[in-house]
Short mmCIF file of C-alpha atoms in Angstrom, two decimals:
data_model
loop_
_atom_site.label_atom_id
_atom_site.label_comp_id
_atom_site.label_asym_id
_atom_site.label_seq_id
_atom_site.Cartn_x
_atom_site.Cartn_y
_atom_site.Cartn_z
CA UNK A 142 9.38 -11.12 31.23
CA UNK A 143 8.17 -8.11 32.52
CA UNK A 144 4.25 -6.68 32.06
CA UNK A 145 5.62 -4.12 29.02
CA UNK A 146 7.08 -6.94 26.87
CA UNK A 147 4.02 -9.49 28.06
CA UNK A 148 1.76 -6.72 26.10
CA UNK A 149 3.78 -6.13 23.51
CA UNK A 150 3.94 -9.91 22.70
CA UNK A 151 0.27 -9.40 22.73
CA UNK A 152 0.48 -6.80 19.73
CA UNK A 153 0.73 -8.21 16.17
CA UNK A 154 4.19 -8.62 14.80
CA UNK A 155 5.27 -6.63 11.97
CA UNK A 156 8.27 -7.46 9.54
CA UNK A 157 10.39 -4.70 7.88
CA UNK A 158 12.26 -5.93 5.39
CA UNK A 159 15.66 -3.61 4.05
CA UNK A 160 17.20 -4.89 1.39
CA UNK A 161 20.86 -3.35 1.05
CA UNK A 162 23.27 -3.07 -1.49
CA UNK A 163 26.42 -0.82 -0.98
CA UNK A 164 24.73 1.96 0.80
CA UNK A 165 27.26 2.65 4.09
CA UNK A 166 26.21 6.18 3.96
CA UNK A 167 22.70 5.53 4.46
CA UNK A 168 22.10 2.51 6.13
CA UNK A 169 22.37 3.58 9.51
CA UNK A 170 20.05 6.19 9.44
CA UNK A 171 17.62 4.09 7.87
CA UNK A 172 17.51 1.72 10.63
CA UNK A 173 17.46 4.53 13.13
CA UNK A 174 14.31 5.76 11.76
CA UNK A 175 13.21 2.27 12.13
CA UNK A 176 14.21 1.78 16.00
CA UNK A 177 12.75 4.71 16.59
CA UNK A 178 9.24 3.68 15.35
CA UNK A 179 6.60 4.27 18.52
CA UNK A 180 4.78 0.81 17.67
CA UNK A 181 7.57 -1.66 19.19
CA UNK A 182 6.50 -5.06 18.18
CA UNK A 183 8.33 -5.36 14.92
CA UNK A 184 11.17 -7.51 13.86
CA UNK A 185 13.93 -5.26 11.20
CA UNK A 186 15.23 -7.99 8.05
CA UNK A 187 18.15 -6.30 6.57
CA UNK A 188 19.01 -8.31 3.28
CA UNK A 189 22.60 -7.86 2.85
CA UNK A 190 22.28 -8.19 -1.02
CA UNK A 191 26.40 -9.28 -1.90
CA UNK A 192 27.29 -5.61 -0.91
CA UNK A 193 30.97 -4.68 -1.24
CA UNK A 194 31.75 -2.03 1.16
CA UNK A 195 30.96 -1.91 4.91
CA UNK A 196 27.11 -2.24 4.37
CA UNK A 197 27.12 -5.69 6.00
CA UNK A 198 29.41 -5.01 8.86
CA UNK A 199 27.09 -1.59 9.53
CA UNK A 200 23.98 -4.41 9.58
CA UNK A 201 25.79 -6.94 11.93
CA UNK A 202 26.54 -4.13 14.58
CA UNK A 203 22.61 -3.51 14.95
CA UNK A 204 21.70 -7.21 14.77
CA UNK A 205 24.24 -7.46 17.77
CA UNK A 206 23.01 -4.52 19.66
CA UNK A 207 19.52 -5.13 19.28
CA UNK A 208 17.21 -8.07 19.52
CA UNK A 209 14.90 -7.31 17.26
CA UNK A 210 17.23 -6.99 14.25
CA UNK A 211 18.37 -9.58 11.84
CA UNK A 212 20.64 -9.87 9.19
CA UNK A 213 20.49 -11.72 5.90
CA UNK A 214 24.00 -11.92 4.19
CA UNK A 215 23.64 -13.39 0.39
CA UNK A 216 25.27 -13.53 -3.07
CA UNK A 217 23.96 -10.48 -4.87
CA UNK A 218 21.13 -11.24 -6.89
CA UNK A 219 19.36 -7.54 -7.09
CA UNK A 220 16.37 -6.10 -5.41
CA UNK A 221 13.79 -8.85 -5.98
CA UNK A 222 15.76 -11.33 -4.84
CA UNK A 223 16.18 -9.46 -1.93
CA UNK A 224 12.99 -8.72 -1.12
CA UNK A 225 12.08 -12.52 -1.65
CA UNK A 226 14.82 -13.75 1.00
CA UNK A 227 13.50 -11.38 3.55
CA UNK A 228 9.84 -12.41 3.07
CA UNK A 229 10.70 -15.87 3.51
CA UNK A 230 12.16 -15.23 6.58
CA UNK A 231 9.83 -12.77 7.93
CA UNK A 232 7.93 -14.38 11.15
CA UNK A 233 5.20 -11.43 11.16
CA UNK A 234 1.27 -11.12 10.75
CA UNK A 235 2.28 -8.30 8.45
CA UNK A 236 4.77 -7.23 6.17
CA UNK A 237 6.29 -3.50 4.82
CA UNK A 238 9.28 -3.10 2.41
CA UNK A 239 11.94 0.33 3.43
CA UNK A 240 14.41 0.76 1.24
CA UNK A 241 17.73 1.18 2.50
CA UNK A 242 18.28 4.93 1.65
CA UNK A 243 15.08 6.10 3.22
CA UNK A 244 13.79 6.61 6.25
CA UNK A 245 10.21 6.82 7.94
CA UNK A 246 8.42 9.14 10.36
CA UNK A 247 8.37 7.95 13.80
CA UNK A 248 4.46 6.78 13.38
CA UNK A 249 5.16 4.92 10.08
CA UNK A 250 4.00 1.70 11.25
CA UNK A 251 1.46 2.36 14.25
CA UNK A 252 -0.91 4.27 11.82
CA UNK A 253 -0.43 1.98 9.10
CA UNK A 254 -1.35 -1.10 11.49
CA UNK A 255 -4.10 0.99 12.76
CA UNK A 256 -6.12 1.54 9.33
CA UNK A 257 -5.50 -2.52 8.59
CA UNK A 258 -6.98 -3.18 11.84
CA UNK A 259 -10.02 -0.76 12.18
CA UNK A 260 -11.24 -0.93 8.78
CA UNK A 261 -10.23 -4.46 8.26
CA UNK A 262 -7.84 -4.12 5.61
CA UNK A 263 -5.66 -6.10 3.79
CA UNK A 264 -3.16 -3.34 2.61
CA UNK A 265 -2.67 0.07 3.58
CA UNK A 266 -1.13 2.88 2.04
CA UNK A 267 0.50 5.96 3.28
CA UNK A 268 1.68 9.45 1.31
CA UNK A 269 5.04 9.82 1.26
CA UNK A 270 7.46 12.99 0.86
CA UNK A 271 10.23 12.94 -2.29
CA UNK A 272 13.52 14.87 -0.70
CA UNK A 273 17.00 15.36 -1.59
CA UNK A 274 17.92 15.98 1.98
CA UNK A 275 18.97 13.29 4.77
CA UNK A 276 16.87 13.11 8.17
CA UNK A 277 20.14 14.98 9.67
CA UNK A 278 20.30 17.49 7.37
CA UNK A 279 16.61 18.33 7.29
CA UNK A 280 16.74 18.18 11.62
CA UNK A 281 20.00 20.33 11.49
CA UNK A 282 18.04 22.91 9.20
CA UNK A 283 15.43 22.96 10.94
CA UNK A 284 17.44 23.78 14.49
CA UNK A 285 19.47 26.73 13.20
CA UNK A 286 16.20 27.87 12.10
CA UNK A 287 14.57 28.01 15.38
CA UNK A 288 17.83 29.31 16.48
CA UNK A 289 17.86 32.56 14.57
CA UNK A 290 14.09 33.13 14.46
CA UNK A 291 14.78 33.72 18.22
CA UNK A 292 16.36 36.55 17.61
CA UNK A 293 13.98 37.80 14.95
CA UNK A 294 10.25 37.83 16.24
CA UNK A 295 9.04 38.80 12.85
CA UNK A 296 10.44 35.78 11.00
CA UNK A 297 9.42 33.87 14.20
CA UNK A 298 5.82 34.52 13.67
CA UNK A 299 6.10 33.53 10.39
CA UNK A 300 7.37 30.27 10.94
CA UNK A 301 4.67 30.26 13.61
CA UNK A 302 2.07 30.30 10.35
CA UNK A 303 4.07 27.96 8.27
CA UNK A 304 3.69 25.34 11.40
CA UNK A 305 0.11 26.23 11.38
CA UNK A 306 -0.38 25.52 7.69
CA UNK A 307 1.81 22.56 8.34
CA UNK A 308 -0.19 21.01 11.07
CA UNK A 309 -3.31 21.73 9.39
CA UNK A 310 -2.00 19.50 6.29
CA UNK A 311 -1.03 16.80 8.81
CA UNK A 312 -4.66 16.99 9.84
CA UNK A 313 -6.45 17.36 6.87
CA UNK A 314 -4.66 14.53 5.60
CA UNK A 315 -6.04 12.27 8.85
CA UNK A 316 -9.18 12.82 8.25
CA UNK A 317 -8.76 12.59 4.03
CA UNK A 318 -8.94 8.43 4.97
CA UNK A 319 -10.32 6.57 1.99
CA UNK A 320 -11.59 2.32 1.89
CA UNK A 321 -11.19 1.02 -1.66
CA UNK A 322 -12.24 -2.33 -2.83
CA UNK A 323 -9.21 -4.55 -4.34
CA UNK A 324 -10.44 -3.90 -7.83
CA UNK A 325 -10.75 -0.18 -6.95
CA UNK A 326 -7.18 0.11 -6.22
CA UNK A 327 -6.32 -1.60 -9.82
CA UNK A 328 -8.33 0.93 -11.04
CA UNK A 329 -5.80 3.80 -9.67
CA UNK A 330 -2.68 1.84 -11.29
CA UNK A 331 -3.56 4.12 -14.36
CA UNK A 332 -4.67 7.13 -12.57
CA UNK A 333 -2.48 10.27 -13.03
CA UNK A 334 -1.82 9.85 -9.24
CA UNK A 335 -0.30 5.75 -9.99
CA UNK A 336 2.74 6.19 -8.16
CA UNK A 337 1.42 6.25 -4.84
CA UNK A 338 -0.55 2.99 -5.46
CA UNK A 339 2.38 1.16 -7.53
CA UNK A 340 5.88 1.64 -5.32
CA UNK A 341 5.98 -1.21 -2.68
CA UNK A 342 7.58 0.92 0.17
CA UNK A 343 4.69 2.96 1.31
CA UNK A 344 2.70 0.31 2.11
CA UNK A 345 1.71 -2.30 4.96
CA UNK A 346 0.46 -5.67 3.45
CA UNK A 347 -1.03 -8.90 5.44
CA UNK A 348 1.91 -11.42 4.94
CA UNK A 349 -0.68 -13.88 3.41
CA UNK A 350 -1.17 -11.63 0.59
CA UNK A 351 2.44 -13.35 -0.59
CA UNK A 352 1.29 -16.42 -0.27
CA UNK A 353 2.66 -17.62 -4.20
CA UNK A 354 3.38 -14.14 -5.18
CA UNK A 355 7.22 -13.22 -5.07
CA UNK A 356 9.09 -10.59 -6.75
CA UNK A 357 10.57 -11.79 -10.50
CA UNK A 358 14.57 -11.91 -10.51
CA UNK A 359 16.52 -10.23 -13.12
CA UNK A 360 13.80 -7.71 -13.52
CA UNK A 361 13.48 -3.85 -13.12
CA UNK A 362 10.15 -2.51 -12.55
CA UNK A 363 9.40 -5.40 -10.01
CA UNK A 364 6.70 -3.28 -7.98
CA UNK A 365 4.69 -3.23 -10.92
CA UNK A 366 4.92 -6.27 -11.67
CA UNK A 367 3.53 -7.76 -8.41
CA UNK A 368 1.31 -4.68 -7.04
CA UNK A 369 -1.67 -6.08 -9.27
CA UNK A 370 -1.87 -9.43 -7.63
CA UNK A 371 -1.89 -8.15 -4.24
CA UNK A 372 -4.30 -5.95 -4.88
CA UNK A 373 -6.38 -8.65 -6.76
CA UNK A 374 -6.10 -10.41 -3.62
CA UNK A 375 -7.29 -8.18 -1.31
CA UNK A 376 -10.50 -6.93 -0.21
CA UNK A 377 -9.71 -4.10 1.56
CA UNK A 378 -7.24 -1.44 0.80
CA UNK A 379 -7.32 1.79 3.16
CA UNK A 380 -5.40 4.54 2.59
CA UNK A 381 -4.18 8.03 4.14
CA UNK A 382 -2.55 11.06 2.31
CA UNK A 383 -0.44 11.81 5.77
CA UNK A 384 3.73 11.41 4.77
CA UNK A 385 4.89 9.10 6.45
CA UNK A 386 7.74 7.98 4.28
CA UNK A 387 10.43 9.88 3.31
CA UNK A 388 11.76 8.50 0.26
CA UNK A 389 15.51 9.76 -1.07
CA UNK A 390 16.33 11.03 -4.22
CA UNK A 391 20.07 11.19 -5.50
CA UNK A 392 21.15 12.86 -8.55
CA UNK A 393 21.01 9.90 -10.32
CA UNK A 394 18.05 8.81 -9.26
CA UNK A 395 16.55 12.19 -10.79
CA UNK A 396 18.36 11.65 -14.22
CA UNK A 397 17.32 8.32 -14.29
CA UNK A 398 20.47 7.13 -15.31
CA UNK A 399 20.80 5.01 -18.41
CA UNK A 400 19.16 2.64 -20.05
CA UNK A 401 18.69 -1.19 -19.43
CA UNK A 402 17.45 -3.69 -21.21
CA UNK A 403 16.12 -5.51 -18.05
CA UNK A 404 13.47 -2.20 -17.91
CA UNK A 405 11.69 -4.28 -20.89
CA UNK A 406 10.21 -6.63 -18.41
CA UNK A 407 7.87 -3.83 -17.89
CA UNK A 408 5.81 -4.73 -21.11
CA UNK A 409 5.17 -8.67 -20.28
CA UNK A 410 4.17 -7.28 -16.96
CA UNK A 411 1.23 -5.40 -19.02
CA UNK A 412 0.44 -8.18 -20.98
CA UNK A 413 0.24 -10.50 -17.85
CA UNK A 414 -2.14 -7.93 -16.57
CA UNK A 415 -4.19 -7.77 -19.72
CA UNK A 416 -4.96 -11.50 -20.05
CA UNK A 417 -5.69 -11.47 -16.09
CA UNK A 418 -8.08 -8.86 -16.47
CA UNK A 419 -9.83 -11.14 -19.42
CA UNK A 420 -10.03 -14.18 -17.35
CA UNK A 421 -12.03 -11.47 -15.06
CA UNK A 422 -13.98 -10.19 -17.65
CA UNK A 423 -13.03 -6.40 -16.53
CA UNK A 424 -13.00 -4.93 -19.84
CA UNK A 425 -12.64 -1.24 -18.69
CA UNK A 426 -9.21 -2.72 -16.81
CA UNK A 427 -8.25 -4.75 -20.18
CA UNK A 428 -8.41 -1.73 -22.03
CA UNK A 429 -5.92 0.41 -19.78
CA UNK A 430 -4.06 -2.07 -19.19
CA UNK A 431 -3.68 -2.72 -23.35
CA UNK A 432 -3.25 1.59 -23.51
CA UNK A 433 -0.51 1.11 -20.73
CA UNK A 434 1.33 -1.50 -22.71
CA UNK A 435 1.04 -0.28 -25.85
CA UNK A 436 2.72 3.46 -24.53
CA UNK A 437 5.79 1.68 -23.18
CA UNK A 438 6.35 -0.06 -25.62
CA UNK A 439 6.74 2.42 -28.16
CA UNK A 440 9.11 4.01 -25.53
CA UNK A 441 10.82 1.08 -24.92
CA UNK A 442 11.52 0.75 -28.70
CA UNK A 443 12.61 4.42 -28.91
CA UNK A 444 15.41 3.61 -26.24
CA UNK A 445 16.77 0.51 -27.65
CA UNK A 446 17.15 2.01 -31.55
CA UNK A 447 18.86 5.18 -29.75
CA UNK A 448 21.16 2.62 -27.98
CA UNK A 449 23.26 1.49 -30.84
CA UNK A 450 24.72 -1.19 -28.63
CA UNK A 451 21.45 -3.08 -27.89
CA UNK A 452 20.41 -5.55 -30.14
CA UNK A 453 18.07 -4.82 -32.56
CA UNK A 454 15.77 -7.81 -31.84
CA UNK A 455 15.26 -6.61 -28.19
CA UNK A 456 13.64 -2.87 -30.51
CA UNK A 457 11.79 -5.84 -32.58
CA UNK A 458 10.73 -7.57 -29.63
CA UNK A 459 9.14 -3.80 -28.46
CA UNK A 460 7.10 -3.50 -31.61
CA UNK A 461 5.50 -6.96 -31.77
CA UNK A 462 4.33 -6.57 -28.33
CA UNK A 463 2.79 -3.21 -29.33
CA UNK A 464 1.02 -5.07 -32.36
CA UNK A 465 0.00 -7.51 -30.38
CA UNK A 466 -1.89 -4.90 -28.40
CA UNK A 467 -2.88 -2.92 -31.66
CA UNK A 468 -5.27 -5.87 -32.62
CA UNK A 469 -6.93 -5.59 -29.29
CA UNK A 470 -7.09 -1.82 -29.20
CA UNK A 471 -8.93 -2.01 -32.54
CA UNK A 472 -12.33 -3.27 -30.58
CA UNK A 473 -11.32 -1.58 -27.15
CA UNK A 474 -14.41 0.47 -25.98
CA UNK A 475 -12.43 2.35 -23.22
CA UNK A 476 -9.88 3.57 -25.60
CA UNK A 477 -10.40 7.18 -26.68
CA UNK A 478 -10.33 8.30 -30.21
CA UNK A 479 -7.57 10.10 -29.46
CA UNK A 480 -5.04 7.31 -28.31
CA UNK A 481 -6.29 5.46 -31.26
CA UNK A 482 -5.10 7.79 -33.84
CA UNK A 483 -2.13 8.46 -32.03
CA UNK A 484 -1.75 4.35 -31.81
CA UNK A 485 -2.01 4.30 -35.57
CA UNK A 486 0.45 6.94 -36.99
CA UNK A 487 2.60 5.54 -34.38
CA UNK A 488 2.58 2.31 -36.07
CA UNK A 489 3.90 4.49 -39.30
CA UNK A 490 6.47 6.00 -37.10
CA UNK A 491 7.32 4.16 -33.81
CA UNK A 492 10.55 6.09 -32.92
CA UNK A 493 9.08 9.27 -33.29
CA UNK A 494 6.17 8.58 -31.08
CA UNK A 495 8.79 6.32 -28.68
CA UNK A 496 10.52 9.52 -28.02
CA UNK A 497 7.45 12.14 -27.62
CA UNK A 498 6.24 9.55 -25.04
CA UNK A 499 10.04 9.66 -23.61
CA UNK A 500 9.91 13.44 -23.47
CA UNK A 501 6.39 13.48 -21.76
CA UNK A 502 7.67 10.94 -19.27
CA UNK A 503 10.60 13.33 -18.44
CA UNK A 504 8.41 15.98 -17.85
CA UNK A 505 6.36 14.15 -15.17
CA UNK A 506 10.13 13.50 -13.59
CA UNK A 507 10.93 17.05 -13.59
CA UNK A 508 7.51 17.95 -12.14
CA UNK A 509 6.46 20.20 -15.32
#
């Protein structure tokens, strides 16, 4: 073993777990990005999730190749299950989730493992960049680009500026570092900014955060339904505004495609939240978290009586949980006047309010 590996070996071992399902067109590029990270002592988990094209045989070509990539094959069983196979196979001190049609910038993991280990963190968080365009296409771009504004000093110079602004983001956003407490980053899971604190992917977690937490099976929304307890047990939580994930949105990804009844896990996950809060005695968090539930459901009811092939218990099921809530909300301090009046003629009309919350929601997806 020579000196380089000897102080690598030294370095703490991060696992990246991928989980895949049918994405050949991506997967490679994914990994790539991964490879090509600058902080070396990391093992790469792809979870073959039951995929049905060459996915798998894509994997097994990198886990031959290189040492420091393994490959999962299993029945398919969906993302949480595939996030739960890799983390009980992952070996390292810490643990960060890449899903398999993104990719990561070069420093992804070296800065992340940096704020854990300066400030003493438990989690840390990154910003991350939504984009329509592959790594290629943006680094093909970006050559032709320099190409022609060789020939042109004038739109030279102003790329010149735009790489000025650029860099200056890059370093604003090192210095914009921010410590929260574990119960301060709850706090932000109803924040206008919540996405950046909910997804699991732009994060780097201590593996013993997991110890009994897993993702539930058969569920959508599974980040939200396990980002509370890991941030209930941490202490530390650091986070930077610099992108350093890249995370890929497809057409349908942007439409949102249809709807499932599996998305109704979302609302137990807000009433697991609001009874964990009252063991706490956090009433400010009980509140949100009863606001939270409450909201979705009355979406949640809108889509299933719009489906006509769902059945109508599951829009039942919706409006118990949001009366349920109701007789909480009526003693909620940290409930405005507002949501309560909106709460109540909602209970006279639930569709109609289901589908202004939809149409909201939409908005926030097409970035009105």
């Amino acid at each position: 073993m020579n000196k380089e590996n000897r102080e690598q070996n030294r370095l703490p071992l991060v696992s990246i777990i991928v989980p895949a399902y049918n994405v050949a067109p991506y997967i490679e590029e994914c990994v790539q990005s991964l490879l090509e990270q600058s902080y070396k002592n990391i093992e790469i988990i792809i979870v073959n999730d039951g995929s049905t094209d060459k996915t798998g045989e894509l994997s097994d070509v990198y886990s031959h190749t290189y040492s420091n990539v393994k490959v999962l094959h299993k029945k398919n069983g969906g993302l949480s299950s595939a996030r739960n196979a890799g983390i009980q196979r992952a070996k390292g001190e810490y643990i960060a989730f890449v899903d398999s049609d993104d990719y990561v910038a070069p420093d992804y993991v070296k800065t992340l493992l940096e704020l854990l280990v300066h400030h003493d963190g438990d989690i840390a968080v990154c910003g991350f960049v939504r984009t329509q365009k592959r790594k290629r296409e943006v680094e093909e771009y970006t050559v032709k680009k320099q190409q022609k504004n060789e020939q042109q000093n004038e739109q030279q110079n102003e790329q010149q500026k735009e790489q000025q602004k650029e860099q200056q983001k890059e370093q604003q956003a090192e210095k914009s570092i921010r410590v929260l407490t574990g119960m301060e980053a709850l706090n932000q899971l109803y924040s206008p900014k919540r996405l950046y604190y909910v997804v699991s992917w732009n994060k780097l977690y201590k593996t013993s955060l997991f110890d009994g937490v897993s993702y539930p099976e058969g569920m959508l929304h599974e980040d939200e339904a396990v980002i509370h307890k890991l941030y209930h047990g941490a202490d530390k939580v650091v986070l930077t505004r610099k992108p350093l994930y890249y995370y890929y949105m497809s057409d349908s990804s942007i439409m949102r495609g249809s709807y499932k009844v599996e998305r109704m896990g979302i609302l137990h996950t807000y009433m697991e939240r609001m009874e964990m809060f009252a063991q706490d005695k956090n009433t400010f968090m009980e509140d949100n978290s009863c606001k939270q539930c409450m909201v979705a459901a009355l979406m949640h009811y809108y889509f299933c009586r719009r489906d006509k092939k769902i059945p109508k218990r599951k829009a039942e099921e919706c409006l118990t949980i949001f009366h349920k809530c109701k007789s909480h909300m009526k003693r909620a301090v940290h409930i405005s006047w507002k949501y309560k009046m909106f709460f109540k003629w909602a209970s006279l009309s639930p569709y109609l309010a289901g589908k202004l919350v939809d149409i909201k929601v939409n908005r926030f997806y097409r970035g009105e």
